XYZ file of C-alpha atoms in Angstrom:
460
model
C 0.281 -0.100 0.177
C 2.934 2.496 0.911
C 4.425 1.566 -2.431
C 1.336 2.261 -4.132
C 0.780 5.984 -2.174
C 4.407 6.689 -2.996
C 4.000 6.116 -6.635
C 0.475 7.894 -6.728
C 1.992 10.977 -5.013
C 5.052 11.106 -7.248
C 2.953 10.817 -10.174
C 0.612 13.994 -8.959
C 3.500 15.659 -8.034
C 5.307 15.429 -11.481
C 2.511 15.960 -13.619
C 1.084 18.704 -11.814
C -2.581 20.291 -11.594
C -2.664 21.435 -15.092
C -2.589 17.735 -16.185
C -4.004 16.148 -13.149
C -7.265 18.004 -12.842
C -8.149 17.583 -16.927
C -7.652 13.759 -16.234
C -9.859 14.032 -13.347
C -12.496 15.986 -14.800
C -12.629 13.586 -17.763
C -13.465 10.597 -15.395
C -15.959 12.712 -13.489
C -17.640 13.519 -16.533
C -17.806 10.451 -18.024
C -19.158 8.766 -14.912
C -21.706 11.596 -14.627
C -23.067 10.490 -18.223
C -21.204 13.133 -20.255
C -20.570 11.733 -23.769
C -16.587 10.767 -24.337
C -16.218 13.749 -26.703
C -17.477 16.346 -24.412
C -15.891 15.023 -21.427
C -12.437 15.044 -23.205
C -12.919 18.454 -24.633
C -14.107 19.610 -21.190
C -10.648 18.257 -19.619
C -8.456 19.787 -21.952
C -10.239 23.177 -22.066
C -9.856 23.532 -18.013
C -6.305 22.292 -18.332
C -5.620 24.839 -20.902
C -7.180 27.626 -18.701
C -5.180 27.000 -15.680
C -2.154 26.910 -17.795
C -3.437 30.363 -18.724
C -4.283 31.630 -15.234
C -0.771 30.343 -13.778
C 0.950 32.181 -16.508
C -0.809 35.514 -15.464
C -0.557 34.753 -11.877
C 3.295 33.947 -12.770
C 3.040 37.588 -14.231
C 1.678 39.041 -11.325
C 3.975 37.252 -8.890
C 7.137 38.665 -10.844
C 5.793 42.048 -10.986
C 4.632 42.162 -7.200
C 7.952 40.523 -5.941
C 10.083 43.111 -7.497
C 7.931 46.114 -6.431
C 8.039 44.534 -2.767
C 11.671 43.929 -2.790
C 12.206 47.705 -4.033
C 9.923 49.055 -1.324
C 11.645 46.944 1.444
C 15.137 48.095 0.101
C 13.906 51.858 0.080
C 12.349 51.650 3.563
C 15.152 49.562 5.094
C 12.785 47.118 6.629
C 14.438 44.087 8.698
C 12.882 41.366 10.216
C 13.833 37.833 11.343
C 11.083 35.819 9.497
C 10.885 36.078 6.080
C 7.983 35.175 3.817
C 9.336 32.581 1.374
C 6.095 31.660 -0.280
C 3.726 28.680 -0.591
C 6.301 26.255 -1.648
C 7.562 26.032 2.109
C 4.460 24.918 3.101
C 4.067 22.444 0.199
C 7.477 21.023 1.070
C 6.014 20.821 4.736
C 3.068 19.132 3.529
C 4.886 16.498 1.408
C 7.661 16.019 3.560
C 6.184 14.030 6.108
C 4.253 10.661 6.037
C 1.222 12.881 6.558
C 1.457 13.966 2.781
C 1.623 10.398 1.673
C -1.767 9.473 3.146
C -3.524 12.780 2.537
C -5.116 11.910 -0.711
C -6.746 8.554 0.155
C -7.874 10.157 3.615
C -9.472 13.213 1.792
C -11.139 11.069 -0.797
C -12.619 8.851 1.836
C -13.808 11.536 4.046
C -15.517 13.485 1.197
C -17.297 10.050 -0.026
C -18.415 9.229 3.426
C -19.960 12.806 4.098
C -21.817 12.450 0.488
C -23.185 9.194 1.079
C -24.511 10.605 4.289
C -25.628 13.466 2.516
C -23.779 15.805 5.458
C -22.083 17.514 2.155
C -22.905 18.336 -1.113
C -19.358 18.885 -2.544
C -17.110 16.596 -4.526
C -13.953 17.809 -3.904
C -12.068 17.224 -7.302
C -9.078 19.731 -6.645
C -6.774 16.923 -5.567
C -3.553 18.844 -6.058
C -4.836 21.260 -3.241
C -5.262 18.591 -0.755
C -1.859 19.616 0.486
C -3.144 22.098 2.309
C -4.590 19.453 4.470
C -1.519 17.872 4.415
C 0.393 20.676 5.969
C -2.147 21.253 8.599
C -1.669 17.556 9.548
C 1.981 18.058 9.320
C 2.240 20.713 11.805
C -0.107 18.798 13.983
C 2.334 15.734 13.475
C 5.126 18.097 14.341
C 4.079 19.193 17.739
C 2.547 15.737 18.458
C 5.193 13.748 17.283
C 2.380 11.277 16.534
C 1.368 10.370 12.993
C -2.004 9.067 13.812
C -2.729 12.653 15.397
C -1.455 14.270 12.327
C -3.666 11.960 9.721
C -6.824 12.584 11.869
C -6.120 16.422 11.501
C -5.768 15.985 7.716
C -9.338 14.250 8.043
C -10.748 17.160 10.021
C -9.138 19.680 7.831
C -10.460 17.820 4.600
C -14.151 17.674 6.104
C -13.681 21.572 7.273
C -13.115 22.428 3.943
C -16.381 20.668 2.632
C -18.276 22.532 4.963
C -16.723 26.146 4.118
C -17.283 25.101 0.467
C -21.278 24.308 1.124
C -21.760 26.940 3.383
C -20.396 29.657 0.647
C -21.349 27.744 -2.566
C -24.801 29.730 -3.055
C -22.944 33.072 -2.861
C -20.002 32.064 -4.933
C -22.391 30.565 -7.695
C -24.553 33.497 -7.857
C -21.522 36.394 -7.291
C -19.237 34.737 -9.894
C -21.799 33.268 -12.406
C -20.464 29.627 -11.397
C -23.317 27.267 -11.431
C -23.100 23.942 -9.452
C -19.263 24.975 -8.283
C -18.157 25.341 -4.861
C -14.498 26.140 -3.216
C -13.035 23.742 -0.610
C -9.788 25.657 -0.758
C -8.127 26.284 2.512
C -6.311 29.403 1.297
C -9.612 31.013 0.546
C -12.440 29.928 2.522
C -10.969 30.906 5.890
C -11.381 34.148 5.013
C -15.268 34.133 5.276
C -15.242 35.082 9.005
C -13.491 38.298 8.383
C -15.697 39.416 5.844
C -18.513 38.901 8.093
C -17.140 40.668 10.843
C -16.057 43.491 8.659
C -19.323 43.786 7.416
C -20.970 43.956 10.709
C -18.438 46.271 11.325
C -18.990 48.944 8.703
C -22.510 48.520 8.972
C -22.560 50.390 12.507
C -20.812 53.574 10.867
C -23.456 56.102 9.389
C -22.043 57.098 6.270
C -19.784 54.889 5.539
C -21.647 51.989 5.688
C -23.200 53.491 2.318
C -19.853 53.778 0.076
C -20.545 51.709 -2.995
C -17.107 51.173 -4.194
C -17.778 48.197 -6.466
C -16.268 47.944 -9.977
C -19.261 48.933 -11.750
C -19.711 51.922 -9.762
C -16.034 52.967 -10.364
C -16.490 52.743 -14.007
C -19.781 54.644 -14.134
C -18.271 57.579 -12.276
C -14.881 57.557 -13.482
C -15.568 56.673 -17.250
C -12.909 55.048 -18.938
C -10.750 55.548 -16.323
C -12.735 53.355 -14.113
C -12.243 50.380 -16.420
C -10.615 47.369 -14.992
C -7.705 47.772 -17.273
C -7.151 51.329 -16.740
C -7.606 51.049 -13.157
C -4.963 48.125 -13.064
C -2.689 50.284 -15.216
C -2.899 53.185 -12.340
C -2.652 50.995 -9.405
C 0.492 49.506 -11.324
C 1.892 52.859 -12.066
C 1.370 54.128 -8.174
C 3.084 50.895 -6.769
C 5.862 51.050 -9.521
C 6.560 54.625 -8.384
C 6.505 53.698 -4.639
C 9.025 50.931 -5.383
C 11.139 52.269 -8.129
C 11.590 56.091 -7.989
C 14.882 56.069 -7.000
C 16.287 53.515 -9.591
C 18.356 53.907 -12.259
C 15.625 53.459 -14.883
C 12.858 54.546 -12.864
C 10.890 55.438 -15.678
C 10.979 52.071 -17.536
C 10.582 49.955 -14.556
C 7.519 52.033 -13.357
C 5.620 51.748 -16.978
C 6.762 48.313 -17.165
C 4.833 47.484 -13.657
C 1.885 49.643 -14.854
C 1.336 47.599 -17.906
C 2.230 44.166 -16.624
C -0.569 44.828 -13.788
C -2.999 46.322 -16.426
C -2.313 42.964 -18.585
C -3.133 40.882 -15.527
C -6.556 42.646 -15.056
C -7.555 42.084 -18.783
C -6.148 38.586 -18.791
C -7.121 36.541 -15.735
C -10.982 37.355 -16.006
C -10.415 36.022 -19.820
C -8.640 32.749 -18.493
C -11.695 32.069 -16.138
C -13.966 32.554 -19.215
C -12.127 29.752 -20.935
C -12.327 27.770 -17.757
C -16.236 28.137 -17.794
C -16.491 26.903 -21.115
C -15.045 23.575 -20.157
C -17.015 23.678 -16.650
C -20.536 24.001 -18.484
C -20.816 20.520 -19.602
C -19.629 18.802 -16.490
C -21.935 21.044 -14.347
C -24.722 20.109 -16.593
C -23.943 16.474 -16.640
C -23.559 16.514 -12.971
C -27.430 18.062 -12.861
C -28.573 15.613 -14.996
C -26.831 12.708 -13.019
C -28.400 13.440 -9.667
C -31.630 14.323 -11.148
C -31.903 10.738 -12.657
C -30.299 8.996 -9.486
C -30.880 11.008 -6.756
C -34.242 12.575 -6.692
C -32.680 15.863 -8.335
C -30.190 16.268 -5.209
C -27.939 18.947 -5.332
C -23.964 18.222 -5.761
C -21.570 20.741 -6.214
C -17.939 20.255 -7.915
C -15.367 21.646 -5.756
C -12.575 23.550 -7.342
C -9.384 25.730 -6.681
C -10.076 29.355 -6.024
C -7.818 30.524 -9.102
C -11.371 30.600 -10.771
C -12.358 33.511 -8.527
C -9.356 35.829 -8.756
C -10.017 36.862 -12.141
C -12.726 39.143 -11.083
C -11.801 42.963 -11.023
C -12.504 43.433 -7.255
C -10.427 40.680 -6.366
C -7.621 41.849 -8.401
C -8.072 45.422 -7.430
C -8.196 45.063 -3.725
C -5.301 43.012 -3.626
C -3.189 45.144 -5.593
C -4.167 48.011 -3.309
C -3.414 45.814 -0.475
C 0.341 45.072 -1.275
C 1.615 48.619 -0.003
C -0.697 48.445 2.772
C 0.380 45.113 4.213
C 4.127 46.143 3.734
C 3.320 49.065 5.839
C 1.958 46.736 8.227
C 4.589 44.809 8.642
C 6.564 48.172 9.923
C 4.073 49.268 12.150
C 2.460 46.268 13.699
C 3.915 46.091 17.432
C 5.430 42.761 17.953
C 5.513 41.598 14.306
C 8.320 39.647 13.168
C 7.557 38.754 9.766
C 8.758 40.553 6.390
C 6.564 39.773 3.320
C 7.776 38.927 0.282
C 7.292 35.847 -2.057
C 3.911 35.074 -1.382
C 2.302 38.670 -1.987
C 0.917 37.182 -5.364
C -1.095 34.883 -2.998
C -3.103 37.757 -1.579
C -5.918 37.498 -4.481
C -6.625 34.073 -3.159
C -7.009 35.152 0.385
C -9.561 38.090 -0.425
C -11.376 36.329 -3.342
C -14.305 34.884 -1.013
C -14.844 38.381 0.370
C -16.195 39.492 -2.954
C -19.699 37.582 -2.909
C -20.454 38.880 0.999
C -19.308 42.307 -0.066
C -20.813 42.427 -3.727
C -17.515 43.257 -4.986
C -17.290 46.487 -2.756
C -13.639 47.164 -2.919
C -13.421 49.265 0.080
C -14.855 46.589 2.223
C -12.677 43.723 0.769
C -9.769 45.916 1.404
C -10.617 46.417 4.948
C -11.426 42.665 5.569
C -7.899 42.132 3.792
C -6.103 44.255 6.416
C -8.265 42.489 9.474
C -7.341 38.985 8.055
C -3.713 39.743 6.926
C -3.356 41.926 10.331
C -4.485 38.853 12.240
C -2.035 36.317 10.332
C 1.071 38.741 10.933
C 0.658 37.382 14.564
C -0.422 34.105 13.513
C 2.987 33.926 11.713
C 4.986 35.354 14.090
C 3.939 32.759 16.641
C 3.878 29.631 14.529
C 7.337 30.716 12.716
C 9.566 28.441 14.904
C 7.550 25.468 14.167
C 6.966 26.239 10.293
C 10.654 26.806 10.065
C 11.780 23.538 12.068
C 9.276 21.632 9.910
C 10.164 23.254 6.695
C 13.905 22.305 7.535
C 13.073 18.616 8.318
C 11.311 18.199 4.951
C 14.417 19.282 3.350
C 13.377 22.900 2.231
C 16.411 25.345 1.752
C 16.548 28.232 3.896
C 17.282 31.399 1.800
C 20.260 33.178 2.605
C 19.993 35.782 6.031
C 16.809 34.483 7.059
C 16.442 32.990 10.419
C 13.072 31.980 10.348
C 10.462 31.349 7.427
C 6.801 31.497 6.835
C 4.284 31.956 3.925
C 0.891 33.693 3.348
C -0.514 30.794 1.623
C -0.613 28.641 4.977
C 1.392 30.418 7.744
C -0.963 33.067 8.037
C -4.281 31.577 8.360
C -6.618 30.822 11.515
C -7.162 26.679 10.694
C -3.532 25.856 11.032
C -2.954 27.994 14.225
C -6.323 26.753 15.702
C -5.402 22.803 15.268
C -1.893 23.208 16.130
C -2.633 25.150 19.602
C -5.425 23.129 20.590
C -3.580 19.750 19.834
C -0.316 21.419 21.606
C -2.403 22.709 24.722
C -4.883 20.011 25.039
C -3.030 17.112 24.189
C -3.496 14.717 20.823
C -6.573 12.789 21.644
C -8.312 15.601 23.742
C -7.673 18.167 21.066
C -8.403 16.126 18.087
C -11.847 15.539 19.890
C -12.495 18.978 20.580
C -11.945 20.133 17.299
C -14.139 17.423 15.582
C -16.709 18.373 17.743
C -16.749 21.842 17.054
C -16.893 21.358 13.532
C -19.951 18.807 14.152
C -21.751 21.514 16.144
C -21.415 24.051 13.369
C -22.346 21.948 10.841
C -25.296 20.694 12.453
C -26.381 24.263 13.367
C -25.655 24.908 9.736
C -27.857 21.713 8.506
C -30.711 23.356 10.730
C -31.132 26.591 9.046
C -29.080 26.319 5.846
C -30.757 29.559 4.299
C -29.927 31.833 6.995
C -26.266 30.681 7.241
C -26.298 30.758 3.427
C -27.367 34.273 3.323
C -24.866 35.536 6.225
C -22.131 34.092 3.660
C -23.539 36.281 0.943
C -26.164 34.016 -0.834
C -28.792 36.250 -2.529
C -32.351 36.131 -1.526
C -34.337 33.485 -2.833
């Protein structure tokens, strides 16, 4: 069995998401009753879309990393915990035995919950199961017990399904993604911050009425409110902040502006291609459930990469870049210097948009809150994060004493699981975590419409 799992993990790692996901989509579509030709085309189209999305994200990553490095140099920021990006978290996830078992564990958890009708989500985003493995690996590190790590990974997989179900109606309506949910543990944990931010802003007279969504901005500012021009302007501002004293400042500033304008145009186009591939799969799933399960709803769980092409998600993320770099300077007790994972911010904020109807102002406030809390989570978790990464063979960057990442090092599920197990002990801690999830899930199941409305679902 271990040889099989090792081989399966190696195959998935080597092929990558852009090959594995189309294969999974093809077989899922066939099982759901789609014709082989349609299923094949859907898989290939989705794979092409993800390649395009990754290329655009790569452009954004390179641009933002350069700007961030320039800002850090200009402002002489020095911290002993360096953000080295999500690859460090992935190294931890697959560097322990938890990573070896996470795929079958997550699949079994998903199938059991589907059979008992506890979830509507079929999570086919196997590549991102590594988030469950990371959380389980951190629990394994603090407990030195593989079984505890595996159980934690299983609970994390269930948590992702709960968050996906809870937010599905909002995601489907706002992003026009019928039959889709997002069980992605970089994005879904932002929902509580969005709910709190909405509640807080609604208490402030005048401010609560501010409407700063892309459509309103475009109507008010005309061509200068179009997403592409917004990207250009934001890019130019970031370029000035980073490269004002560079040798070829004008060139660097203009390139930054054009690169981010390109991101604003190309990401939505890539998501449109993705939707072209998803439509036949979604239709086949609906027909399958209509014939065999009394029209029971089933959601296809996908990567939140399909959300980040929305202008509100990109715009708020780009505005947050200089803000969070400033936060790293002014937050008392913070030890984290942001750098490599700044391009992950769109994934962090993407779930804010449905709850806030694309209100960029509210999304920025929620992002400040989540990432502000994240600095303290990352500072606290950095010693464990660093130790786990070194044990997994991750190469420490020169001059860094400790490392972290926004992708998982800043997020509350990893912190919560690790601290509960560490403080209460393995068995009791895991029982408490599982019990909390069950209680929340039962409350949701009693009145799903009320819960989904809180998470941004439209009125029926």
